[in-house]
Amino acid sequence: MRPTPRAETFPANTPAASQVFTTVLSQGPLPRLEVARRVGLSPAAVTKAVRPLIEAGYLVEGVDEEARPALGRPANLVRVDGGRALFIGVKVTGDEIIAVLTDLCCRIRVARHLPLSEREPKAVLAGITDLVQQLLGEADGSSAPVLGLGIAVSGDVDRGEGTVRYSPFLEWRDVPLAELAAMTTGLPVTVDNDVRALTVAEQWFGAGVGLSDFAVVTVGAGIGCGLVVHGRVVAGAHGVAGEIGHVTVDPAGPLCHCGNRGCVEAIAGEAAIVRQIREATGAELPDAEAALALAREGVAAARDVYARAGEAIGRGIATVANLLGPERVIISGEGLAAYDLFAEQIRDAFVAAAFGSAARCDVRTHPLPFDEWARGAAATAIQSFIGPDTSR
Amino acid sequence: MRPTPRAETFPANTPAASQVFTTVLSQGPLPRLEVARRVGLSPAAVTKAVRPLIEAGYLVEGVDEEARPALGRPANLVRVDGGRALFIGVKVTGDEIIAVLTDLCCRIRVARHLPLSEREPKAVLAGITDLVQQLLGEADGSSAPVLGLGIAVSGDVDRGEGTVRYSPFLEWRDVPLAELAAMTTGLPVTVDNDVRALTVAEQWFGAGVGLSDFAVVTVGAGIGCGLVVHGRVVAGAHGVAGEIGHVTVDPAGPLCHCGNRGCVEAIAGEAAIVRQIREATGAELPDAEAALALAREGVAAARDVYARAGEAIGRGIATVANLLGPERVIISGEGLAAYDLFAEQIRDAFVAAAFGSAARCDVRTHPLPFDEWARGAAATAIQSFIGPDTSR
């Protein structure tokens, strides 16, 4: 049997040190003075904060050879040594498990997929353990230790407790996944909602870097939303937040699995689109790809369904903008494959329903391959490792 | 002419000191150790932070005589000396100006009302200046200086710039109210949206004390919402946030002044209720009071309008809960006068539309007299005085 992976504690034990590290991680390399400016600390406080991090090898400081000026003193930049530590991120979908091995900068080194035939917690846990062991094997060749495992699952997840409270796709209730996976892998485990995990990755390493207020809207099997407000991901006092999929668009609309009518997800979720196109055209449609193909062929009834889906998504985004006024909304998810069929409707519905200057919100798309969901899980593991005060 | 009020700077010049003061202000009197625990600082750091505040007279420390135990050492408590400084808060509505003189703990000492016959910025400014001069006269008898003026206006207000960008009720666009009022009163001026100002008051001195995530929903002429997320009031990147009044309840519903159909405000705002009852009953209704009287008499068509209004408000609150998962939603505003006519519908619609554990949010009412809106404005002035890092 493989030895238990070695435990290591992050040497930033003050909020200031965590903040300095997170800033360099997401925005570096940076000169110390610029780090001080961005975190609002004195240069002396930054120097004090970086010392133990440099000693432990998490930060390195040196001249940026590529940016060396022709004349004058070259800038001394602080950056994270990505190779100092490795992390594993796992995303569980209804039909497969995706696992990635990343470095400390959340760059993917290896990705592995495993089809999922059964959805019971026991089978899923076995699959996760198998993939993690494979990736630990890959990591063995590196000098860097694997310091954490993040697992992302759709649904109501209590990150603090490490519990999947309810996952409709997996049909799970109250599964203590963090505890179970920690036992089978020997790693410290973070379990989070998949959209929130993706939002952490966007905040630290993606289209949300440097923004204190933004939203990630994911379009696909479900319609999800991760929110960053005042620099931190919104978790909800009772574990529910970002449920843009259950914003009501039309109280007389189709029935949603949540029991209400006309939710965004009941109109624009993948299953809803397939069902509506099937009803409108009478065509036998095995899946979303077939539905998309029909619309691409120009079948008007199919195109109308996508147009209405876009309108519902645009209204949902406007609701987020009217309530929170984010700087940016990033639309992503596998549903972007059909983006050409509803981009205009999203935009038009958003502009029509946005109140006043909320319409100035920067709505953009950021296509993310499925591995990115697993990378989001790795980002939560990195976040947990760095410490509880670094969600900013 | 009255001499320019004297300027004074708050002696808490670090985020830690501001945080300590704000905690004692909203949650005190507290023993130092308890302050340290609540703000997450060391007792030594708290001692360092409170020293200049005690020296300047903003904080006092002493035995709580009322809570002196029969045996053992009495607790030494830190509290704010409310009488150390005074503030003025002004709320401008469509037909009157309300001004209050408060102490540093936001306790109202005097309230004055002035009917507003004209709504042009010049006339409103003259009214504000008049009331402020009256209250400065009242304050003259006190040894405490008046250190700030807060003005609350409904609509799109840029607090940072001190500008009312758009106020539908006043029909104002881009009025630099803070600059103008500073010139006529000589006081440092904070201008904020009225619902956000009320939310600051609830956060520091009301039903939101100690909560990091809550919402204030105001029901009346407009339907507004102030949001506190991660301990800070949400302002919106472009000045718009909390627009629960423009959450769509029914896309086929009545036209709203924002240009969309079926917004919460177009169904549950005061003018909408009066209009709908007029249409349904054919009765001549001069105002909301007459509409309310009709419903109270038991006229079914009038009661139905209130019931639908409650349903719209409940759906709006559920949307807030589904997106943000607040711990508590506080319903307030002059519309609460009709609360018995729609309380049940608010509750039922909220529970039906809340997703999963979002339904566990504590939805409660907190009736606030109109003076409280002006008190909210005073709270923003206190907040500005204490410093920019104290919004938590």
Tab-separated table of C-alpha atoms in Angstrom, chain B residues 56-342:
chain	number	residue	atom	x	y	z
B	56	ALA	CA	-10.139	61.541	22.628
B	57	GLY	CA	-13.285	60.728	24.586
B	58	TYR	CA	-14.986	58.537	21.979
B	59	LEU	CA	-14.734	55.426	24.122
B	60	VAL	CA	-15.061	55.156	27.877
B	61	GLU	CA	-14.168	52.244	30.054
B	62	GLY	CA	-15.529	51.507	33.461
B	63	VAL	CA	-17.397	49.202	35.734
B	64	ASP	CA	-20.969	48.572	34.731
B	65	GLU	CA	-22.680	49.502	37.990
B	66	GLU	CA	-25.966	47.939	36.984
B	67	ALA	CA	-24.355	44.593	36.211
B	68	ARG	CA	-22.035	44.576	39.237
B	69	PRO	CA	-21.995	41.013	40.540
B	70	ALA	CA	-22.794	40.286	44.196
B	71	LEU	CA	-19.457	38.567	44.559
B	72	GLY	CA	-16.185	38.697	42.604
B	73	ARG	CA	-14.552	41.283	40.439
B	74	PRO	CA	-16.948	43.465	38.412
B	75	ALA	CA	-16.523	43.444	34.646
B	76	ASN	CA	-14.744	46.413	33.113
B	77	LEU	CA	-16.685	47.346	30.008
B	78	VAL	CA	-15.772	49.448	26.991
B	79	ARG	CA	-18.549	51.544	25.501
B	80	VAL	CA	-19.025	54.458	23.146
B	81	ASP	CA	-19.728	57.851	24.696
B	82	GLY	CA	-22.716	58.722	22.559
B	83	GLY	CA	-22.693	62.332	23.729
B	84	ARG	CA	-19.168	62.898	22.429
B	85	ALA	CA	-20.368	63.983	18.993
B	86	LEU	CA	-23.587	64.803	17.164
B	87	PHE	CA	-24.701	64.147	13.606
B	88	ILE	CA	-27.557	65.283	11.415
B	89	GLY	CA	-29.480	62.980	9.108
B	90	VAL	CA	-31.858	64.163	6.386
B	91	LYS	CA	-34.281	62.160	4.304
B	92	VAL	CA	-35.832	63.784	1.258
B	93	THR	CA	-39.125	62.277	0.090
B	94	GLY	CA	-41.313	63.490	-2.727
B	95	ASP	CA	-43.329	65.738	-0.415
B	96	GLU	CA	-41.330	66.479	2.693
B	97	ILE	CA	-37.887	66.740	4.214
B	98	ILE	CA	-37.255	65.010	7.529
B	99	ALA	CA	-34.190	65.896	9.577
B	100	VAL	CA	-32.933	64.407	12.844
B	101	LEU	CA	-30.167	65.335	15.221
B	102	THR	CA	-28.546	62.204	16.658
B	103	ASP	CA	-25.714	61.403	18.970
B	104	LEU	CA	-22.744	59.231	18.043
B	105	CYS	CA	-24.784	56.122	18.916
B	106	CYS	CA	-27.407	57.259	16.381
B	107	ARG	CA	-30.008	57.960	19.054
B	108	ILE	CA	-32.421	60.641	17.857
B	109	ARG	CA	-32.410	63.815	19.988
B	110	VAL	CA	-34.616	66.057	17.850
B	111	ALA	CA	-36.636	65.465	14.687
B	112	ARG	CA	-37.973	68.181	12.374
B	113	HIS	CA	-40.220	67.907	9.324
B	114	LEU	CA	-40.615	70.417	6.499
B	115	PRO	CA	-43.279	70.084	3.784
B	116	LEU	CA	-41.821	70.210	0.300
B	117	SER	CA	-43.841	72.099	-2.278
B	118	GLU	CA	-41.221	72.248	-5.025
B	119	ARG	CA	-38.844	69.509	-6.045
B	120	GLU	CA	-36.166	71.438	-7.908
B	121	PRO	CA	-32.692	70.920	-6.443
B	122	LYS	CA	-32.502	74.597	-5.454
B	123	ALA	CA	-35.709	74.511	-3.394
B	124	VAL	CA	-34.821	71.174	-1.782
B	125	LEU	CA	-31.342	72.451	-0.939
B	126	ALA	CA	-32.847	75.541	0.700
B	127	GLY	CA	-35.158	73.322	2.748
B	128	ILE	CA	-32.305	71.044	3.827
B	129	THR	CA	-30.179	74.063	4.781
B	130	ASP	CA	-33.035	75.538	6.779
B	131	LEU	CA	-33.596	72.329	8.767
B	132	VAL	CA	-29.858	71.818	9.317
B	133	GLN	CA	-29.535	75.359	10.676
B	134	GLN	CA	-32.440	74.696	13.043
B	135	LEU	CA	-30.795	71.525	14.296
B	136	LEU	CA	-27.381	73.204	14.610
B	137	GLY	CA	-29.203	75.752	16.789
B	138	GLU	CA	-30.572	72.921	18.952
B	139	ALA	CA	-27.082	71.420	19.163
B	140	ASP	CA	-25.617	74.723	20.373
B	141	GLY	CA	-26.925	73.996	23.837
B	142	SER	CA	-24.843	70.819	23.936
B	143	SER	CA	-21.107	70.649	24.541
B	144	ALA	CA	-20.779	68.149	21.684
B	145	PRO	CA	-19.863	69.283	18.188
B	146	VAL	CA	-21.930	68.364	15.108
B	147	LEU	CA	-19.453	66.421	12.984
B	148	GLY	CA	-21.331	65.398	9.895
B	149	LEU	CA	-24.462	65.527	7.780
B	150	GLY	CA	-25.961	62.549	5.965
B	151	ILE	CA	-28.605	62.959	3.267
B	152	ALA	CA	-30.674	60.050	1.970
B	153	VAL	CA	-32.483	60.185	-1.356
B	154	SER	CA	-34.253	57.402	-3.232
B	155	GLY	CA	-32.890	56.399	-6.611
B	156	ASP	CA	-29.465	55.958	-8.147
B	157	VAL	CA	-27.018	57.716	-5.831
B	158	ASP	CA	-23.233	57.648	-6.135
B	159	ARG	CA	-22.049	57.929	-2.552
B	160	GLY	CA	-18.375	58.164	-3.515
B	161	GLU	CA	-19.051	61.124	-5.777
B	162	GLY	CA	-21.764	62.584	-3.572
B	163	THR	CA	-24.071	62.786	-6.569
B	164	VAL	CA	-27.729	61.943	-7.083
B	165	ARG	CA	-27.482	60.433	-10.531
B	166	TYR	CA	-31.175	59.760	-10.996
B	167	SER	CA	-34.087	60.091	-8.619
B	168	PRO	CA	-37.456	59.299	-10.208
B	169	PHE	CA	-39.491	60.703	-7.294
B	170	LEU	CA	-37.655	64.031	-7.321
B	171	GLU	CA	-37.118	63.971	-11.091
B	172	TRP	CA	-33.460	64.790	-10.561
B	173	ARG	CA	-30.530	63.850	-12.771
B	174	ASP	CA	-26.857	64.330	-11.865
B	175	VAL	CA	-27.245	66.664	-8.909
B	176	PRO	CA	-23.937	67.099	-6.965
B	177	LEU	CA	-25.855	67.242	-3.685
B	178	ALA	CA	-22.930	66.586	-1.311
B	179	GLU	CA	-20.923	69.487	-2.701
B	180	LEU	CA	-23.920	71.843	-2.679
B	181	ALA	CA	-24.993	70.956	0.867
B	182	ALA	CA	-21.406	71.204	2.143
B	183	MET	CA	-21.307	74.766	0.830
B	184	THR	CA	-24.590	75.815	2.422
B	185	THR	CA	-24.115	74.033	5.778
B	186	GLY	CA	-20.351	73.949	6.285
B	187	LEU	CA	-20.592	70.313	7.357
B	188	PRO	CA	-18.921	67.261	5.835
B	189	VAL	CA	-21.720	65.678	3.795
B	190	THR	CA	-22.475	62.060	2.881
B	191	VAL	CA	-25.177	61.416	0.290
B	192	ASP	CA	-26.518	57.907	-0.127
B	193	ASN	CA	-29.469	56.008	-1.455
B	194	ASP	CA	-32.196	55.959	1.216
B	195	VAL	CA	-32.595	52.198	1.389
B	196	ARG	CA	-28.834	51.683	1.690
B	197	ALA	CA	-28.775	54.314	4.449
B	198	LEU	CA	-31.550	52.498	6.317
B	199	THR	CA	-29.593	49.273	5.886
B	200	VAL	CA	-26.502	50.832	7.488
B	201	ALA	CA	-28.670	51.852	10.450
B	202	GLU	CA	-30.111	48.337	10.734
B	203	GLN	CA	-26.620	46.835	10.464
B	204	TRP	CA	-25.114	48.968	13.193
B	205	PHE	CA	-28.046	49.759	15.441
B	206	GLY	CA	-30.993	47.558	14.446
B	207	ALA	CA	-32.149	44.070	13.474
B	208	GLY	CA	-28.951	43.351	11.536
B	209	VAL	CA	-26.473	43.755	14.398
B	210	GLY	CA	-24.028	40.857	14.439
B	211	LEU	CA	-25.190	39.381	11.111
B	212	SER	CA	-22.791	39.213	8.182
B	213	ASP	CA	-25.472	38.557	5.553
B	214	PHE	CA	-28.923	40.062	5.641
B	215	ALA	CA	-31.357	42.090	3.570
B	216	VAL	CA	-33.711	44.964	4.327
B	217	VAL	CA	-36.783	45.061	2.073
B	218	THR	CA	-38.756	48.291	2.142
B	219	VAL	CA	-42.365	48.306	1.064
B	220	GLY	CA	-44.128	51.558	0.234
B	221	ALA	CA	-44.118	54.028	-2.654
B	222	GLY	CA	-41.262	51.974	-4.059
B	223	ILE	CA	-40.129	48.450	-3.241
B	224	GLY	CA	-36.471	48.655	-2.280
B	225	CYS	CA	-33.827	46.376	-0.866
B	226	GLY	CA	-30.586	46.945	0.991
B	227	LEU	CA	-28.166	44.041	1.034
B	228	VAL	CA	-25.370	43.265	3.444
B	229	VAL	CA	-23.026	40.568	2.156
B	230	HIS	CA	-19.850	39.511	3.973
B	231	GLY	CA	-20.562	42.216	6.531
B	232	ARG	CA	-20.701	45.132	4.108
B	233	VAL	CA	-23.520	46.974	2.370
B	234	VAL	CA	-23.626	46.143	-1.346
B	235	ALA	CA	-23.327	49.315	-3.418
B	236	GLY	CA	-23.000	47.823	-6.906
B	237	ALA	CA	-20.076	48.447	-9.237
B	238	HIS	CA	-22.110	51.007	-11.157
B	239	GLY	CA	-24.203	52.346	-8.264
B	240	VAL	CA	-27.201	50.066	-8.802
B	241	ALA	CA	-27.878	47.231	-6.335
B	242	GLY	CA	-30.792	45.807	-4.372
B	243	GLU	CA	-33.343	46.576	-7.091
B	244	ILE	CA	-35.804	43.976	-5.844
B	245	GLY	CA	-38.575	46.267	-7.124
B	246	HIS	CA	-37.507	45.387	-10.643
B	247	VAL	CA	-37.371	41.633	-10.282
B	248	THR	CA	-39.842	40.330	-12.870
B	249	VAL	CA	-42.756	38.490	-11.333
B	250	ASP	CA	-44.891	38.179	-14.419
B	251	PRO	CA	-43.695	39.124	-17.927
B	252	ALA	CA	-47.349	39.604	-18.933
B	253	GLY	CA	-48.057	41.821	-15.921
B	254	PRO	CA	-48.647	45.574	-15.675
B	255	LEU	CA	-46.195	48.006	-17.244
B	256	CYS	CA	-43.579	49.378	-14.879
B	257	HIS	CA	-42.047	52.867	-14.992
B	258	CYS	CA	-38.724	51.163	-15.799
B	259	GLY	CA	-40.127	50.044	-19.149
B	260	ASN	CA	-40.561	46.358	-18.327
B	261	ARG	CA	-43.705	44.470	-17.401
B	262	GLY	CA	-44.682	42.742	-14.182
B	263	CYS	CA	-41.902	44.041	-11.940
B	264	VAL	CA	-42.534	43.632	-8.188
B	265	GLU	CA	-42.951	47.411	-7.934
B	266	ALA	CA	-45.468	47.492	-10.786
B	267	ILE	CA	-47.653	45.107	-8.770
B	268	ALA	CA	-46.887	45.939	-5.145
B	269	GLY	CA	-45.779	49.572	-5.132
B	270	GLU	CA	-48.210	52.024	-3.530
B	271	ALA	CA	-49.250	53.690	-6.809
B	272	ALA	CA	-49.723	50.304	-8.463
B	273	ILE	CA	-51.943	49.089	-5.624
B	274	VAL	CA	-54.117	52.234	-5.770
B	275	ARG	CA	-54.427	51.995	-9.557
B	276	GLN	CA	-55.290	48.287	-9.530
B	277	ILE	CA	-57.927	48.725	-6.818
B	278	ARG	CA	-59.382	51.694	-8.688
B	279	GLU	CA	-59.607	49.588	-11.864
B	280	ALA	CA	-61.036	46.577	-10.064
B	281	THR	CA	-63.672	48.411	-8.024
B	282	GLY	CA	-64.366	51.561	-10.005
B	283	ALA	CA	-64.007	53.500	-6.730
B	284	GLU	CA	-62.557	57.002	-6.674
B	285	LEU	CA	-59.454	56.633	-4.557
B	286	PRO	CA	-57.468	59.745	-3.710
B	287	ASP	CA	-54.556	57.883	-2.130
B	288	ALA	CA	-53.136	54.724	-0.573
B	289	GLU	CA	-54.984	55.323	2.686
B	290	ALA	CA	-58.322	55.261	0.886
B	291	ALA	CA	-57.298	52.071	-0.926
B	292	LEU	CA	-56.330	50.495	2.362
B	293	ALA	CA	-59.624	51.557	3.964
B	294	LEU	CA	-61.557	49.877	1.141
B	295	ALA	CA	-59.681	46.618	1.619
B	296	ARG	CA	-60.152	46.806	5.376
B	297	GLU	CA	-63.904	47.189	4.802
B	298	GLY	CA	-63.704	43.744	3.217
B	299	VAL	CA	-64.154	44.641	-0.465
B	300	ALA	CA	-62.962	41.409	-2.082
B	301	ALA	CA	-61.501	42.974	-5.230
B	302	ALA	CA	-59.410	45.347	-3.121
B	303	ARG	CA	-58.238	42.547	-0.856
B	304	ASP	CA	-57.220	40.523	-3.925
B	305	VAL	CA	-54.965	43.347	-5.073
B	306	TYR	CA	-53.164	43.334	-1.728
B	307	ALA	CA	-52.932	39.548	-1.846
B	308	ARG	CA	-51.265	39.686	-5.269
B	309	ALA	CA	-48.954	42.418	-4.018
B	310	GLY	CA	-47.918	40.152	-1.145
B	311	GLU	CA	-47.293	37.319	-3.546
B	312	ALA	CA	-45.062	39.555	-5.702
B	313	ILE	CA	-43.088	40.712	-2.659
B	314	GLY	CA	-42.701	37.123	-1.457
B	315	ARG	CA	-41.344	36.075	-4.840
B	316	GLY	CA	-38.932	38.997	-4.847
B	317	ILE	CA	-37.668	38.030	-1.404
B	318	ALA	CA	-37.274	34.412	-2.529
B	319	THR	CA	-35.158	35.612	-5.463
B	320	VAL	CA	-32.886	37.469	-3.041
B	321	ALA	CA	-32.699	34.375	-0.818
B	322	ASN	CA	-31.978	32.026	-3.735
B	323	LEU	CA	-29.164	34.208	-5.022
B	324	LEU	CA	-27.573	35.325	-1.767
B	325	GLY	CA	-28.765	33.040	1.005
B	326	PRO	CA	-29.012	35.770	3.701
B	327	GLU	CA	-29.463	34.834	7.345
B	328	ARG	CA	-32.355	37.250	7.732
B	329	VAL	CA	-34.683	39.406	5.649
B	330	ILE	CA	-36.146	42.413	7.450
B	331	ILE	CA	-39.322	43.785	5.858
B	332	SER	CA	-40.025	47.412	6.637
B	333	GLY	CA	-41.360	50.631	5.139
B	334	GLU	CA	-44.606	52.588	5.337
B	335	GLY	CA	-46.355	49.844	3.336
B	336	LEU	CA	-46.303	47.705	6.486
B	337	ALA	CA	-49.463	49.602	7.461
B	338	ALA	CA	-51.232	47.088	5.216
B	339	TYR	CA	-49.208	44.137	6.472
B	340	ASP	CA	-52.195	42.192	7.782
B	341	LEU	CA	-53.561	42.190	4.225
B	342	PHE	CA	-50.569	40.480	2.632
